Amino acid sequence: MPEGHSIRRAADQWWARMGNAELELSSPQGKFDVAALTDSVLTGTRAHGKHLFLDFGTNTVHIHLGLYGRFRWSKEQSTPVGQVRMRAVSPQWTTDLSGPTTCEILDEEGVRKVQTRLGPDPLHPESNWREQEDFFKKSAWPLGKTLMEQSKIAGIGNVYRAEILFMEGLSPWLPTRAVTEQQWDRIWNLSRTLLSEGTRTGRIVTTAKNLPPAATLPPGTACATRSYVYKRSGEPCLACGQEIRSELFHSRTLYWCPTCQV
DNA sequence: GTGCCATGTGAAA
DNA sequence: TTCACCTGGCACC
Protein backbone atom coordinates (compact mmCIF):
# COMPACT_ATOMS: atom_id res chain seq x y z
CA MET A 1 0.00 0.00 0.00
CA PRO A 2 2.25 2.74 1.22
CA GLU A 3 3.58 5.21 -1.31
CA GLY A 4 2.87 8.90 -0.84
CA HIS A 5 -0.75 8.70 -1.95
CA SER A 6 -1.64 6.17 0.78
CA ILE A 7 -0.22 8.40 3.47
CA ARG A 8 -2.11 11.41 2.15
CA ARG A 9 -5.28 9.31 2.30
CA ALA A 10 -4.46 8.15 5.81
CA ALA A 11 -3.98 11.76 6.95
CA ASP A 12 -7.28 12.81 5.37
CA GLN A 13 -9.09 9.81 6.81
CA TRP A 14 -7.68 10.43 10.27
CA TRP A 15 -8.83 14.02 10.16
CA ALA A 16 -12.29 13.21 8.80
CA ARG A 17 -12.94 10.56 11.44
CA MET A 18 -10.93 11.75 14.44
CA GLY A 19 -10.41 15.49 13.91
CA ASN A 20 -10.94 17.59 17.07
CA ALA A 21 -11.98 14.48 18.97
CA GLU A 22 -10.64 13.43 22.34
CA LEU A 23 -8.90 10.13 21.73
CA GLU A 24 -8.03 7.25 23.95
CA LEU A 25 -4.68 5.87 22.84
CA SER A 26 -3.29 2.54 23.90
CA SER A 27 -0.68 0.04 22.78
CA PRO A 28 -2.08 -3.50 22.92
CA GLN A 29 1.34 -4.76 21.84
CA GLY A 30 3.11 -2.60 24.41
CA LYS A 31 5.80 -1.17 22.13
CA PHE A 32 4.40 2.34 21.98
CA ASP A 33 4.72 4.52 25.06
CA VAL A 34 1.30 6.16 25.18
CA ALA A 35 1.88 7.78 28.55
CA ALA A 36 4.36 10.22 27.00
CA LEU A 37 1.51 11.94 25.18
CA THR A 38 0.13 14.70 27.37
CA ASP A 39 -2.70 15.94 25.15
CA SER A 40 -5.44 13.71 23.85
CA VAL A 41 -7.33 15.94 21.43
CA LEU A 42 -6.35 15.48 17.77
CA THR A 43 -5.65 19.00 16.51
CA GLY A 44 -4.31 18.26 13.04
CA THR A 45 -2.99 15.65 10.62
CA ARG A 46 -0.23 16.08 8.09
CA ALA A 47 1.39 13.97 5.39
CA HIS A 48 4.85 14.58 3.97
CA GLY A 49 5.96 11.94 1.53
CA LYS A 50 5.49 8.61 3.24
CA HIS A 51 5.46 10.13 6.73
CA LEU A 52 2.28 10.74 8.71
CA PHE A 53 2.06 13.28 11.51
CA LEU A 54 -0.82 13.31 13.98
CA ASP A 55 -0.82 16.48 16.07
CA PHE A 56 -2.02 16.55 19.66
CA GLY A 57 -1.39 20.14 20.65
CA THR A 58 2.39 20.60 20.79
CA ASN A 59 3.07 16.88 20.68
CA THR A 60 2.95 14.84 17.50
CA VAL A 61 2.66 11.14 16.81
CA HIS A 62 5.00 10.41 13.91
CA ILE A 63 4.14 7.29 11.93
CA HIS A 64 5.90 5.58 9.05
CA LEU A 65 4.09 2.52 7.75
CA GLY A 66 7.12 0.94 6.12
CA LEU A 67 6.35 -2.09 4.04
CA TYR A 68 3.79 -3.82 6.26
CA GLY A 69 2.21 -1.08 8.28
CA ARG A 70 -1.53 -0.50 8.07
CA PHE A 71 -4.52 0.96 9.85
CA ARG A 72 -7.59 -1.13 10.49
CA TRP A 73 -10.68 1.00 11.01
CA SER A 74 -13.86 -0.17 12.67
CA LYS A 75 -16.90 1.23 14.42
CA GLU A 76 -16.61 -1.15 17.34
CA GLN A 77 -13.73 -1.99 19.60
CA SER A 78 -13.02 -5.60 18.74
CA THR A 79 -10.18 -7.79 19.92
CA PRO A 80 -6.92 -6.58 18.32
CA VAL A 81 -5.84 -8.65 15.31
CA GLY A 82 -2.14 -9.52 15.39
CA GLN A 83 0.47 -7.15 16.79
CA VAL A 84 -1.26 -3.82 17.29
CA ARG A 85 1.26 -1.08 18.05
CA MET A 86 -1.26 1.66 18.65
CA ARG A 87 -5.00 1.73 19.11
CA ALA A 88 -6.89 5.01 18.92
CA VAL A 89 -10.49 5.22 20.04
CA SER A 90 -12.85 8.15 19.46
CA PRO A 91 -16.56 8.27 20.25
CA GLN A 92 -17.25 7.15 16.68
CA TRP A 93 -14.28 5.15 15.49
CA THR A 94 -11.53 2.77 16.47
CA THR A 95 -8.36 2.31 14.47
CA ASP A 96 -5.55 -0.18 15.03
CA LEU A 97 -2.05 0.46 13.70
CA SER A 98 0.00 -2.65 13.03
CA GLY A 99 3.43 -3.27 11.59
CA PRO A 100 4.79 0.28 11.29
CA THR A 101 8.47 1.03 10.85
CA THR A 102 8.03 4.08 13.06
CA CYS A 103 5.48 5.11 15.67
CA GLU A 104 6.88 7.68 18.07
CA ILE A 105 6.00 10.84 19.94
CA LEU A 106 7.87 13.98 18.89
CA ASP A 107 7.89 17.59 19.98
CA GLU A 108 7.92 20.40 17.43
CA GLU A 109 11.70 20.29 17.13
CA GLY A 110 11.57 16.55 16.51
CA VAL A 111 9.02 17.02 13.73
CA ARG A 112 11.23 19.67 12.14
CA LYS A 113 14.18 17.28 12.18
CA VAL A 114 12.20 14.64 10.32
CA GLN A 115 10.90 17.14 7.78
CA THR A 116 14.33 18.56 6.98
CA ARG A 117 15.35 15.05 5.90
CA LEU A 118 12.57 15.07 3.31
CA GLY A 119 12.54 16.53 -0.17
CA PRO A 120 9.59 18.33 -1.78
CA ASP A 121 6.33 16.35 -1.88
CA PRO A 122 4.53 16.49 -5.25
CA LEU A 123 1.22 16.39 -3.34
CA HIS A 124 2.00 19.70 -1.63
CA PRO A 125 0.73 22.41 -4.00
CA GLU A 126 3.39 24.91 -2.90
CA SER A 127 6.26 22.47 -3.43
CA ASN A 128 8.60 22.47 -6.40
CA TRP A 129 11.37 20.23 -7.69
CA ARG A 130 13.66 23.27 -7.79
CA GLU A 131 14.07 22.94 -4.03
CA GLN A 132 16.54 20.19 -5.00
CA GLU A 133 17.74 21.84 -8.20
CA ASP A 134 21.41 21.98 -7.17
CA PHE A 135 21.51 18.28 -6.42
CA PHE A 136 19.68 17.34 -9.61
CA LYS A 137 22.07 19.37 -11.74
CA LYS A 138 25.24 17.92 -10.19
CA SER A 139 24.45 14.36 -9.27
CA ALA A 140 25.90 11.37 -11.08
CA TRP A 141 23.39 9.07 -9.37
CA PRO A 142 21.30 7.05 -11.80
CA LEU A 143 17.89 8.68 -12.16
CA GLY A 144 16.20 5.50 -10.92
CA LYS A 145 17.98 5.89 -7.59
CA THR A 146 17.26 9.61 -7.30
CA LEU A 147 13.51 9.19 -7.83
CA MET A 148 13.34 6.76 -4.89
CA GLU A 149 15.40 8.96 -2.59
CA GLN A 150 13.00 10.52 -0.07
CA SER A 151 15.42 13.35 0.71
CA LYS A 152 15.26 14.46 -2.95
CA ILE A 153 11.58 13.84 -3.75
CA ALA A 154 9.25 12.65 -1.01
CA GLY A 155 6.49 10.16 -1.67
CA ILE A 156 7.57 8.25 -4.75
CA GLY A 157 8.08 4.52 -4.23
CA ASN A 158 8.96 1.55 -6.38
CA VAL A 159 5.70 1.47 -8.37
CA TYR A 160 5.57 5.17 -9.23
CA ARG A 161 9.31 5.18 -9.97
CA ALA A 162 8.97 2.47 -12.60
CA GLU A 163 5.87 4.00 -14.14
CA ILE A 164 7.13 7.59 -14.23
CA LEU A 165 10.40 6.58 -15.91
CA PHE A 166 8.53 4.55 -18.51
CA MET A 167 5.92 7.22 -19.17
CA GLU A 168 8.65 9.80 -19.79
CA GLY A 169 10.77 7.40 -21.84
CA LEU A 170 13.74 7.80 -19.50
CA SER A 171 16.34 5.18 -18.66
CA PRO A 172 16.73 4.38 -14.94
CA TRP A 173 20.49 4.51 -15.52
CA LEU A 174 20.53 8.00 -16.97
CA PRO A 175 22.79 10.16 -14.77
CA THR A 176 20.62 12.57 -12.82
CA ARG A 177 22.62 15.57 -14.03
CA ALA A 178 21.79 14.66 -17.64
CA VAL A 179 18.09 15.34 -17.03
CA THR A 180 17.07 18.72 -18.47
CA GLU A 181 14.93 21.33 -16.73
CA GLN A 182 12.11 20.61 -19.15
CA GLN A 183 12.34 16.94 -18.27
CA TRP A 184 12.24 17.75 -14.53
CA ASP A 185 9.14 19.86 -15.11
CA ARG A 186 7.54 16.88 -16.83
CA ILE A 187 8.64 14.39 -14.16
CA TRP A 188 7.35 16.68 -11.43
CA ASN A 189 4.01 17.35 -13.07
CA LEU A 190 3.52 13.68 -13.85
CA SER A 191 4.35 12.79 -10.23
CA ARG A 192 1.70 15.27 -9.11
CA THR A 193 -0.87 13.88 -11.51
CA LEU A 194 -0.22 10.23 -10.64
CA LEU A 195 -0.02 10.73 -6.88
CA SER A 196 -3.16 12.88 -6.92
CA GLU A 197 -5.04 10.25 -8.85
CA GLY A 198 -3.74 7.57 -6.46
CA THR A 199 -4.96 9.68 -3.55
CA ARG A 200 -8.38 10.03 -5.13
CA THR A 201 -8.87 6.36 -5.98
CA GLY A 202 -6.73 4.64 -3.37
CA ARG A 203 -5.06 2.53 -6.04
CA ILE A 204 -2.10 2.93 -8.34
CA VAL A 205 -3.43 2.72 -11.89
CA THR A 206 -1.16 4.60 -14.26
CA THR A 207 -2.83 3.47 -17.49
CA ALA A 208 -6.28 4.88 -16.69
CA LYS A 209 -8.10 6.72 -19.50
CA ASN A 210 -8.39 9.96 -17.56
CA LEU A 211 -4.60 10.16 -17.18
CA PRO A 212 -2.18 11.48 -19.78
CA PRO A 213 -0.85 8.50 -21.74
CA ALA A 214 2.82 7.54 -21.71
CA ALA A 215 4.86 9.70 -24.08
CA THR A 216 6.18 6.54 -25.72
CA LEU A 217 2.72 5.14 -26.48
CA PRO A 218 1.19 5.31 -29.97
CA PRO A 219 -2.01 7.45 -29.86
CA GLY A 220 -5.19 5.51 -29.21
CA THR A 221 -3.51 2.49 -27.65
CA ALA A 222 -5.86 0.65 -25.30
CA CYS A 223 -4.33 -0.57 -22.06
CA ALA A 224 -5.61 -3.71 -20.41
CA THR A 225 -3.18 -3.58 -17.51
CA ARG A 226 -3.00 -1.35 -14.44
CA SER A 227 0.65 -0.50 -15.02
CA TYR A 228 2.94 -0.07 -18.00
CA VAL A 229 5.98 -1.88 -16.60
CA TYR A 230 5.64 -2.50 -12.86
CA LYS A 231 5.45 -6.24 -12.15
CA ARG A 232 5.20 -6.97 -15.87
CA SER A 233 8.62 -8.56 -16.47
CA GLY A 234 8.54 -10.97 -19.39
CA GLU A 235 5.30 -9.49 -20.75
CA PRO A 236 5.29 -7.38 -23.93
CA CYS A 237 5.72 -3.61 -23.66
CA LEU A 238 2.42 -1.84 -24.41
CA ALA A 239 4.24 0.62 -26.65
CA CYS A 240 6.74 -1.47 -28.60
CA GLY A 241 6.09 -5.15 -27.86
CA GLN A 242 9.57 -5.74 -26.49
CA GLU A 243 9.77 -7.87 -23.31
CA ILE A 244 9.67 -5.85 -20.10
CA ARG A 245 12.78 -6.50 -18.03
CA SER A 246 13.41 -6.51 -14.31
CA GLU A 247 16.44 -6.67 -12.06
CA LEU A 248 17.54 -5.93 -8.54
CA PHE A 249 18.68 -2.30 -8.43
CA HIS A 250 19.91 -0.86 -5.12
CA SER A 251 18.09 -3.72 -3.38
CA ARG A 252 14.71 -3.02 -4.99
CA THR A 253 13.23 -4.60 -8.09
CA LEU A 254 13.38 -2.27 -11.06
CA TYR A 255 11.10 -2.76 -14.08
CA TRP A 256 11.73 -1.13 -17.44
CA CYS A 257 11.40 -1.44 -21.19
CA PRO A 258 14.86 -1.69 -22.77
CA THR A 259 13.59 -0.20 -26.05
CA CYS A 260 11.39 2.67 -24.91
CA GLN A 261 13.61 3.92 -22.11
CA VAL A 262 16.92 5.29 -23.27
C1' DG B 1 -1.87 -25.49 3.28
C1' DT B 2 2.92 -23.65 2.43
C1' DG B 3 6.28 -20.56 1.13
C1' DC B 4 7.79 -16.64 -1.01
C1' DC B 5 7.63 -11.92 -2.23
C1' DA B 6 6.26 -7.09 -1.52
C1' DT B 7 4.20 -0.23 -2.77
C1' DG B 8 10.16 0.84 2.95
C1' DT B 9 13.36 2.25 6.19
C1' DG B 10 16.87 2.35 9.63
C1' DA B 11 19.68 -0.11 12.97
C1' DA B 12 23.20 -3.45 13.44
C1' DA B 13 27.23 -5.66 11.79
C1' DT C 1 25.67 -5.37 3.45
C1' DT C 2 22.37 -7.74 6.21
C1' DC C 3 18.67 -7.97 9.16
C1' DA C 4 14.45 -6.69 11.66
C1' DC C 5 10.02 -5.11 11.47
C1' DC C 6 5.53 -8.47 11.17
C1' DT C 7 1.56 -8.55 7.52
C1' DG C 8 -1.14 -9.67 3.19
C1' DG C 9 -1.45 -11.56 -1.28
C1' DC C 10 -0.76 -14.93 -4.28
C1' DA C 11 1.56 -18.72 -6.92
C1' DC C 12 2.05 -23.22 -6.32
C1' DC C 13 1.27 -27.90 -4.15
mmCIF file of N, CA and C in Angstrom, chain A residues 174-219:
data_model
loop_
_atom_site.group_PDB
_atom_site.id
_atom_site.type_symbol
_atom_site.label_atom_id
_atom_site.label_comp_id
_atom_site.label_asym_id
_atom_site.label_seq_id
_atom_site.Cartn_x
_atom_site.Cartn_y
_atom_site.Cartn_z
ATOM 1 N N LEU A 174 20.120 6.674 -16.537
ATOM 2 C CA LEU A 174 20.525 8.001 -16.975
ATOM 3 C C LEU A 174 21.076 8.779 -15.774
ATOM 4 N N PRO A 175 22.284 9.370 -15.898
ATOM 5 C CA PRO A 175 22.787 10.159 -14.766
ATOM 6 C C PRO A 175 21.824 11.305 -14.468
ATOM 7 N N THR A 176 21.577 11.537 -13.213
ATOM 8 C CA THR A 176 20.619 12.569 -12.816
ATOM 9 C C THR A 176 20.947 13.918 -13.447
ATOM 10 N N ARG A 177 22.231 14.250 -13.501
ATOM 11 C CA ARG A 177 22.623 15.574 -14.027
ATOM 12 C C ARG A 177 22.364 15.714 -15.523
ATOM 13 N N ALA A 178 22.075 14.599 -16.208
ATOM 14 C CA ALA A 178 21.792 14.661 -17.643
ATOM 15 C C ALA A 178 20.322 15.008 -17.916
ATOM 16 N N VAL A 179 19.507 15.031 -16.859
ATOM 17 C CA VAL A 179 18.086 15.338 -17.030
ATOM 18 C C VAL A 179 17.918 16.854 -17.165
ATOM 19 N N THR A 180 17.223 17.286 -18.225
ATOM 20 C CA THR A 180 17.068 18.720 -18.468
ATOM 21 C C THR A 180 15.974 19.323 -17.581
ATOM 22 N N GLU A 181 15.954 20.652 -17.514
ATOM 23 C CA GLU A 181 14.929 21.328 -16.730
ATOM 24 C C GLU A 181 13.530 20.995 -17.234
ATOM 25 N N GLN A 182 13.416 20.953 -18.573
ATOM 26 C CA GLN A 182 12.111 20.612 -19.149
ATOM 27 C C GLN A 182 11.684 19.210 -18.729
ATOM 28 N N GLN A 183 12.660 18.303 -18.683
ATOM 29 C CA GLN A 183 12.336 16.943 -18.269
ATOM 30 C C GLN A 183 11.947 16.892 -16.795
ATOM 31 N N TRP A 184 12.613 17.697 -15.955
ATOM 32 C CA TRP A 184 12.235 17.753 -14.532
ATOM 33 C C TRP A 184 10.833 18.316 -14.373
ATOM 34 N N ASP A 185 10.504 19.332 -15.161
ATOM 35 C CA ASP A 185 9.136 19.857 -15.110
ATOM 36 C C ASP A 185 8.135 18.751 -15.411
ATOM 37 N N ARG A 186 8.451 17.967 -16.428
ATOM 38 C CA ARG A 186 7.543 16.884 -16.826
ATOM 39 C C ARG A 186 7.457 15.798 -15.747
ATOM 40 N N ILE A 187 8.617 15.412 -15.215
ATOM 41 C CA ILE A 187 8.642 14.394 -14.157
ATOM 42 C C ILE A 187 7.823 14.867 -12.958
ATOM 43 N N TRP A 188 8.034 16.121 -12.590
ATOM 44 C CA TRP A 188 7.354 16.679 -11.425
ATOM 45 C C TRP A 188 5.843 16.741 -11.643
ATOM 46 N N ASN A 189 5.450 17.251 -12.793
ATOM 47 C CA ASN A 189 4.010 17.352 -13.074
ATOM 48 C C ASN A 189 3.351 15.985 -13.165
ATOM 49 N N LEU A 190 4.066 15.035 -13.763
ATOM 50 C CA LEU A 190 3.525 13.682 -13.847
ATOM 51 C C LEU A 190 3.399 13.061 -12.459
ATOM 52 N N SER A 191 4.414 13.289 -11.605
ATOM 53 C CA SER A 191 4.346 12.791 -10.230
ATOM 54 C C SER A 191 3.107 13.335 -9.532
ATOM 55 N N ARG A 192 2.879 14.626 -9.699
ATOM 56 C CA ARG A 192 1.704 15.265 -9.111
ATOM 57 C C ARG A 192 0.426 14.611 -9.594
ATOM 58 N N THR A 193 0.335 14.443 -10.915
ATOM 59 C CA THR A 193 -0.868 13.879 -11.506
ATOM 60 C C THR A 193 -1.110 12.462 -10.994
ATOM 61 N N LEU A 194 -0.052 11.638 -11.030
ATOM 62 C CA LEU A 194 -0.220 10.233 -10.643
ATOM 63 C C LEU A 194 -0.511 10.095 -9.152
ATOM 64 N N LEU A 195 0.215 10.826 -8.327
ATOM 65 C CA LEU A 195 -0.017 10.731 -6.881
ATOM 66 C C LEU A 195 -1.396 11.276 -6.507
ATOM 67 N N SER A 196 -1.838 12.336 -7.188
ATOM 68 C CA SER A 196 -3.161 12.880 -6.917
ATOM 69 C C SER A 196 -4.243 11.874 -7.273
ATOM 70 N N GLU A 197 -4.067 11.250 -8.423
ATOM 71 C CA GLU A 197 -5.040 10.245 -8.852
ATOM 72 C C GLU A 197 -5.033 9.053 -7.890
ATOM 73 N N GLY A 198 -3.837 8.658 -7.443
ATOM 74 C CA GLY A 198 -3.736 7.574 -6.462
ATOM 75 C C GLY A 198 -4.426 7.942 -5.159
ATOM 76 N N THR A 199 -4.306 9.216 -4.770
ATOM 77 C CA THR A 199 -4.956 9.677 -3.547
ATOM 78 C C THR A 199 -6.473 9.624 -3.696
ATOM 79 N N ARG A 200 -6.941 10.010 -4.877
ATOM 80 C CA ARG A 200 -8.380 10.029 -5.129
ATOM 81 C C ARG A 200 -8.975 8.622 -5.125
ATOM 82 N N THR A 201 -8.299 7.696 -5.804
ATOM 83 C CA THR A 201 -8.872 6.360 -5.985
ATOM 84 C C THR A 201 -8.396 5.340 -4.960
ATOM 85 N N GLY A 202 -7.257 5.608 -4.325
ATOM 86 C CA GLY A 202 -6.727 4.643 -3.370
ATOM 87 C C GLY A 202 -5.978 3.500 -4.029
ATOM 88 N N ARG A 203 -5.790 3.571 -5.326
ATOM 89 C CA ARG A 203 -5.057 2.527 -6.039
ATOM 90 C C ARG A 203 -4.060 3.180 -6.984
ATOM 91 N N ILE A 204 -3.043 2.421 -7.354
ATOM 92 C CA ILE A 204 -2.098 2.929 -8.342
ATOM 93 C C ILE A 204 -2.469 2.323 -9.694
ATOM 94 N N VAL A 205 -3.095 3.142 -10.524
ATOM 95 C CA VAL A 205 -3.429 2.725 -11.893
ATOM 96 C C VAL A 205 -2.907 3.811 -12.819
ATOM 97 N N THR A 206 -1.798 3.546 -13.460
ATOM 98 C CA THR A 206 -1.162 4.604 -14.257
ATOM 99 C C THR A 206 -1.637 4.615 -15.703
ATOM 100 N N THR A 207 -2.381 3.577 -16.101
ATOM 101 C CA THR A 207 -2.827 3.470 -17.493
ATOM 102 C C THR A 207 -4.277 3.915 -17.677
ATOM 103 N N ALA A 208 -4.869 4.494 -16.634
ATOM 104 C CA ALA A 208 -6.280 4.881 -16.693
ATOM 105 C C ALA A 208 -6.525 5.905 -17.805
ATOM 106 N N LYS A 209 -7.739 5.867 -18.358
ATOM 107 C CA LYS A 209 -8.095 6.721 -19.502
ATOM 108 C C LYS A 209 -8.065 8.205 -19.178
ATOM 109 N N ASN A 210 -8.354 8.539 -17.916
ATOM 110 C CA ASN A 210 -8.393 9.958 -17.556
ATOM 111 C C ASN A 210 -7.004 10.535 -17.269
ATOM 112 N N LEU A 211 -5.973 9.686 -17.393
ATOM 113 C CA LEU A 211 -4.599 10.158 -17.179
ATOM 114 C C LEU A 211 -3.925 10.397 -18.522
ATOM 115 N N PRO A 212 -2.939 11.306 -18.536
ATOM 116 C CA PRO A 212 -2.182 11.483 -19.779
ATOM 117 C C PRO A 212 -1.458 10.184 -20.111
ATOM 118 N N PRO A 213 -1.513 9.746 -21.374
ATOM 119 C CA PRO A 213 -0.850 8.497 -21.738
ATOM 120 C C PRO A 213 0.670 8.655 -21.729
ATOM 121 N N ALA A 214 1.350 7.516 -21.657
ATOM 122 C CA ALA A 214 2.818 7.541 -21.708
ATOM 123 C C ALA A 214 3.270 8.188 -23.007
ATOM 124 N N ALA A 215 4.349 8.984 -22.912
ATOM 125 C CA ALA A 215 4.860 9.696 -24.084
ATOM 126 C C ALA A 215 5.295 8.728 -25.179
ATOM 127 N N THR A 216 5.662 7.524 -24.779
ATOM 128 C CA THR A 216 6.179 6.537 -25.722
ATOM 129 C C THR A 216 5.078 5.741 -26.418
ATOM 130 N N LEU A 217 3.831 5.960 -25.999
ATOM 131 C CA LEU A 217 2.722 5.140 -26.482
ATOM 132 C C LEU A 217 2.118 5.693 -27.771
ATOM 133 N N PRO A 218 1.877 4.840 -28.771
ATOM 134 C CA PRO A 218 1.186 5.311 -29.966
ATOM 135 C C PRO A 218 -0.217 5.797 -29.584
ATOM 136 N N PRO A 219 -0.692 6.903 -30.192
ATOM 137 C CA PRO A 219 -2.005 7.448 -29.856
ATOM 138 C C PRO A 219 -3.099 6.391 -30.030
#
